[in-house]
mmCIF file of C-alpha atoms in Angstrom:
data_model
loop_
_atom_site.group_PDB
_atom_site.id
_atom_site.type_symbol
_atom_site.label_atom_id
_atom_site.label_comp_id
_atom_site.label_asym_id
_atom_site.label_seq_id
_atom_site.Cartn_x
_atom_site.Cartn_y
_atom_site.Cartn_z
ATOM 1 C CA MET A 24 -24.071 8.324 5.441
ATOM 2 C CA LEU A 25 -20.952 8.896 7.498
ATOM 3 C CA LEU A 26 -17.664 10.376 6.298
ATOM 4 C CA ARG A 27 -14.768 9.295 8.494
ATOM 5 C CA ASP A 28 -11.342 10.911 8.459
ATOM 6 C CA ARG A 29 -8.023 9.063 8.799
ATOM 7 C CA ALA A 30 -7.878 9.569 12.564
ATOM 8 C CA GLU A 31 -11.213 7.772 12.979
ATOM 9 C CA VAL A 32 -10.373 4.795 10.776
ATOM 10 C CA GLY A 33 -7.490 3.233 12.619
ATOM 11 C CA HIS A 34 -3.954 1.980 12.638
ATOM 12 C CA GLU A 35 -1.281 2.716 10.115
ATOM 13 C CA GLY A 36 2.357 1.772 10.239
ATOM 14 C CA LYS A 37 5.024 -0.797 9.522
ATOM 15 C CA GLY A 38 4.004 -4.435 9.395
ATOM 16 C CA PRO A 39 5.341 -6.651 12.198
ATOM 17 C CA GLU A 40 8.339 -8.910 11.500
ATOM 18 C CA GLU A 41 6.320 -11.923 12.664
ATOM 19 C CA TRP A 42 3.992 -11.480 9.657
ATOM 20 C CA PHE A 43 6.308 -10.056 6.967
ATOM 21 C CA ASP A 44 9.746 -10.511 5.415
ATOM 22 C CA GLY A 45 11.135 -7.170 4.259
ATOM 23 C CA ASP A 46 9.589 -3.740 4.622
ATOM 24 C CA VAL A 47 5.800 -3.567 4.490
ATOM 25 C CA TRP A 48 3.506 -0.730 5.560
ATOM 26 C CA PHE A 49 -0.258 -0.721 5.888
ATOM 27 C CA ASP A 50 -3.086 1.694 6.466
ATOM 28 C CA VAL A 51 -6.388 0.478 7.879
ATOM 29 C CA VAL A 52 -8.947 1.860 5.438
ATOM 30 C CA HIS A 53 -11.995 0.267 7.047
ATOM 31 C CA ALA A 54 -12.736 -1.979 10.028
ATOM 32 C CA GLY A 55 -16.449 -2.759 9.967
ATOM 33 C CA GLN A 56 -18.607 -2.314 13.018
ATOM 34 C CA GLU A 57 -21.538 -4.651 13.740
ATOM 35 C CA PRO A 58 -23.310 -5.879 11.770
ATOM 36 C CA SER A 59 -20.523 -5.444 9.179
ATOM 37 C CA HIS A 60 -17.373 -7.536 9.448
ATOM 38 C CA ILE A 61 -15.579 -6.199 6.350
ATOM 39 C CA ARG A 62 -11.938 -5.192 6.674
ATOM 40 C CA ALA A 63 -9.883 -3.164 4.171
ATOM 41 C CA ASN A 64 -6.181 -2.324 4.360
ATOM 42 C CA MET A 65 -4.002 -0.542 1.814
ATOM 43 C CA VAL A 66 -0.686 -2.414 1.970
ATOM 44 C CA ARG A 67 2.639 -1.277 0.480
ATOM 45 C CA PHE A 68 5.501 -3.725 -0.086
ATOM 46 C CA ALA A 69 9.126 -2.734 -0.710
ATOM 47 C CA PRO A 70 10.879 -4.674 -3.495
ATOM 48 C CA GLY A 71 11.215 -8.339 -2.494
ATOM 49 C CA ALA A 72 9.041 -7.997 0.626
ATOM 50 C CA ARG A 73 6.264 -10.514 1.284
ATOM 51 C CA THR A 74 3.960 -11.929 3.902
ATOM 52 C CA ALA A 75 4.526 -15.097 5.869
ATOM 53 C CA TRP A 76 2.273 -18.035 5.031
ATOM 54 C CA HIS A 77 -1.222 -17.365 6.352
ATOM 55 C CA HIS A 78 -4.904 -18.030 5.760
ATOM 56 C CA HIS A 79 -8.172 -16.245 6.430
ATOM 57 C CA ALA A 80 -11.204 -17.853 8.061
ATOM 58 C CA VAL A 81 -13.604 -16.230 5.573
ATOM 59 C CA GLY A 82 -11.190 -15.694 2.641
ATOM 60 C CA GLN A 83 -9.386 -12.645 1.276
ATOM 61 C CA THR A 84 -9.482 -10.513 -1.865
ATOM 62 C CA LEU A 85 -6.437 -8.584 -3.109
ATOM 63 C CA HIS A 86 -6.848 -5.734 -5.615
ATOM 64 C CA VAL A 87 -3.497 -4.634 -7.066
ATOM 65 C CA VAL A 88 -3.034 -0.863 -7.287
ATOM 66 C CA ALA A 89 0.650 -0.524 -8.276
ATOM 67 C CA GLY A 90 3.574 -2.790 -9.172
ATOM 68 C CA ILE A 91 3.269 -6.542 -9.623
ATOM 69 C CA ALA A 92 1.839 -8.659 -6.813
ATOM 70 C CA LEU A 93 3.085 -12.204 -6.400
ATOM 71 C CA ILE A 94 0.680 -14.613 -4.712
ATOM 72 C CA GLY A 95 1.946 -18.072 -3.782
ATOM 73 C CA THR A 96 0.034 -21.205 -2.799
ATOM 74 C CA ARG A 97 1.148 -24.377 -1.002
ATOM 75 C CA ASP A 98 1.236 -26.376 -4.250
ATOM 76 C CA GLY A 99 4.104 -24.144 -5.435
ATOM 77 C CA THR A 100 2.065 -22.029 -7.853
ATOM 78 C CA VAL A 101 3.003 -18.335 -7.897
ATOM 79 C CA TYR A 102 0.548 -15.987 -9.589
ATOM 80 C CA ALA A 103 1.543 -12.543 -10.874
ATOM 81 C CA ALA A 104 -1.185 -9.874 -10.689
ATOM 82 C CA ARG A 105 -0.859 -6.411 -12.203
ATOM 83 C CA PRO A 106 -2.550 -3.079 -11.435
ATOM 84 C CA GLY A 107 -6.300 -3.343 -11.879
ATOM 85 C CA GLU A 108 -6.326 -7.133 -11.383
ATOM 86 C CA THR A 109 -8.046 -8.797 -8.447
ATOM 87 C CA VAL A 110 -7.167 -12.125 -6.810
ATOM 88 C CA THR A 111 -9.476 -14.033 -4.477
ATOM 89 C CA CYS A 112 -8.091 -16.460 -1.893
ATOM 90 C CA PRO A 113 -10.777 -18.877 -0.653
ATOM 91 C CA PRO A 114 -11.456 -19.404 3.061
ATOM 92 C CA GLY A 115 -8.710 -21.444 4.717
ATOM 93 C CA GLU A 116 -6.322 -21.453 1.721
ATOM 94 C CA GLU A 117 -2.742 -21.024 2.901
ATOM 95 C CA HIS A 118 -0.959 -18.416 0.788
ATOM 96 C CA TRP A 119 1.553 -15.571 0.781
ATOM 97 C CA HIS A 120 1.743 -12.358 -1.229
ATOM 98 C CA GLY A 121 4.386 -9.763 -1.906
ATOM 99 C CA ALA A 122 6.375 -7.681 -4.375
ATOM 100 C CA THR A 123 8.785 -8.655 -7.114
ATOM 101 C CA GLU A 124 12.481 -8.132 -6.383
ATOM 102 C CA ASP A 125 12.723 -5.067 -8.630
ATOM 103 C CA ARG A 126 9.742 -2.875 -7.764
ATOM 104 C CA PHE A 127 7.406 -1.687 -5.055
ATOM 105 C CA MET A 128 3.875 -3.105 -4.958
ATOM 106 C CA ARG A 129 0.658 -1.792 -3.410
ATOM 107 C CA HIS A 130 -2.621 -3.650 -3.019
ATOM 108 C CA LEU A 131 -5.932 -3.203 -1.297
ATOM 109 C CA ALA A 132 -6.512 -6.208 0.963
ATOM 110 C CA LEU A 133 -10.179 -6.999 1.684
ATOM 111 C CA TRP A 134 -11.481 -9.690 4.009
ATOM 112 C CA ASP A 135 -14.380 -10.430 6.289
ATOM 113 C CA GLY A 136 -13.899 -10.681 9.994
ATOM 114 C CA THR A 137 -15.501 -13.610 11.743
ATOM 115 C CA ALA A 138 -18.921 -13.345 13.345
ATOM 116 C CA PRO A 139 -19.089 -12.740 17.106
ATOM 117 C CA ASP A 140 -20.149 -16.367 17.708
ATOM 118 C CA ASP A 141 -17.261 -17.737 15.581
ATOM 119 C CA ASP A 142 -14.155 -18.391 17.687
ATOM 120 C CA ARG A 143 -11.782 -18.722 14.703
ATOM 121 C CA PRO A 144 -9.252 -15.906 14.230
ATOM 122 C CA GLU A 145 -9.801 -13.723 11.142
ATOM 123 C CA THR A 146 -6.239 -14.429 10.024
ATOM 124 C CA THR A 147 -3.980 -17.274 11.104
ATOM 125 C CA TRP A 148 -0.298 -16.445 10.632
ATOM 126 C CA LEU A 149 2.084 -19.322 9.982
ATOM 127 C CA GLU A 150 5.806 -19.726 9.243
ATOM 128 C CA HIS A 151 7.838 -17.473 6.983
ATOM 129 C CA VAL A 152 8.219 -18.538 3.357
ATOM 130 C CA THR A 153 11.534 -20.348 2.872
ATOM 131 C CA ASP A 154 11.067 -22.579 -0.165
ATOM 132 C CA CYS A 155 10.162 -20.067 -2.873
ATOM 133 C CA SER A 156 11.994 -17.160 -4.430
ATOM 134 C CA PRO A 157 9.865 -14.232 -5.618
ATOM 135 C CA SER A 158 12.556 -13.429 -8.182
ATOM 136 C CA ALA A 159 11.847 -16.762 -9.883
ATOM 137 C CA ALA A 160 8.160 -15.942 -10.333
ATOM 138 C CA PRO A 161 6.689 -14.721 -13.622
ATOM 139 C CA SER A 162 6.843 -10.959 -14.178
#
């Protein structure tokens, strides 16, 4: 067994504008080392903040810790997930996630990195969301 402190785990800071609309911060909780490829980030969204459209080569799981998470898909569906609820996004599914307009949201984002012989990126970032309003989503 190995106990690792925050300094050994990795990056923390504000999410880049290319990936997020609004203020988002993340802490790398775990970045697996061979043979593990698991990734875990604790992500905090300010009210109304969200990701750009993106997808993960091996899928992603979001476990909501605080607030209400909104998760949108290309067919226009917007799911609302509350603390203690978990949402799974299948491999390759384009989606976005973020906070409602009136409260902060925090989730644990889990995904697998790709294998060393797989040349796909773990996450493919796409355009910013322009055709959906988080305030119109269910609360």
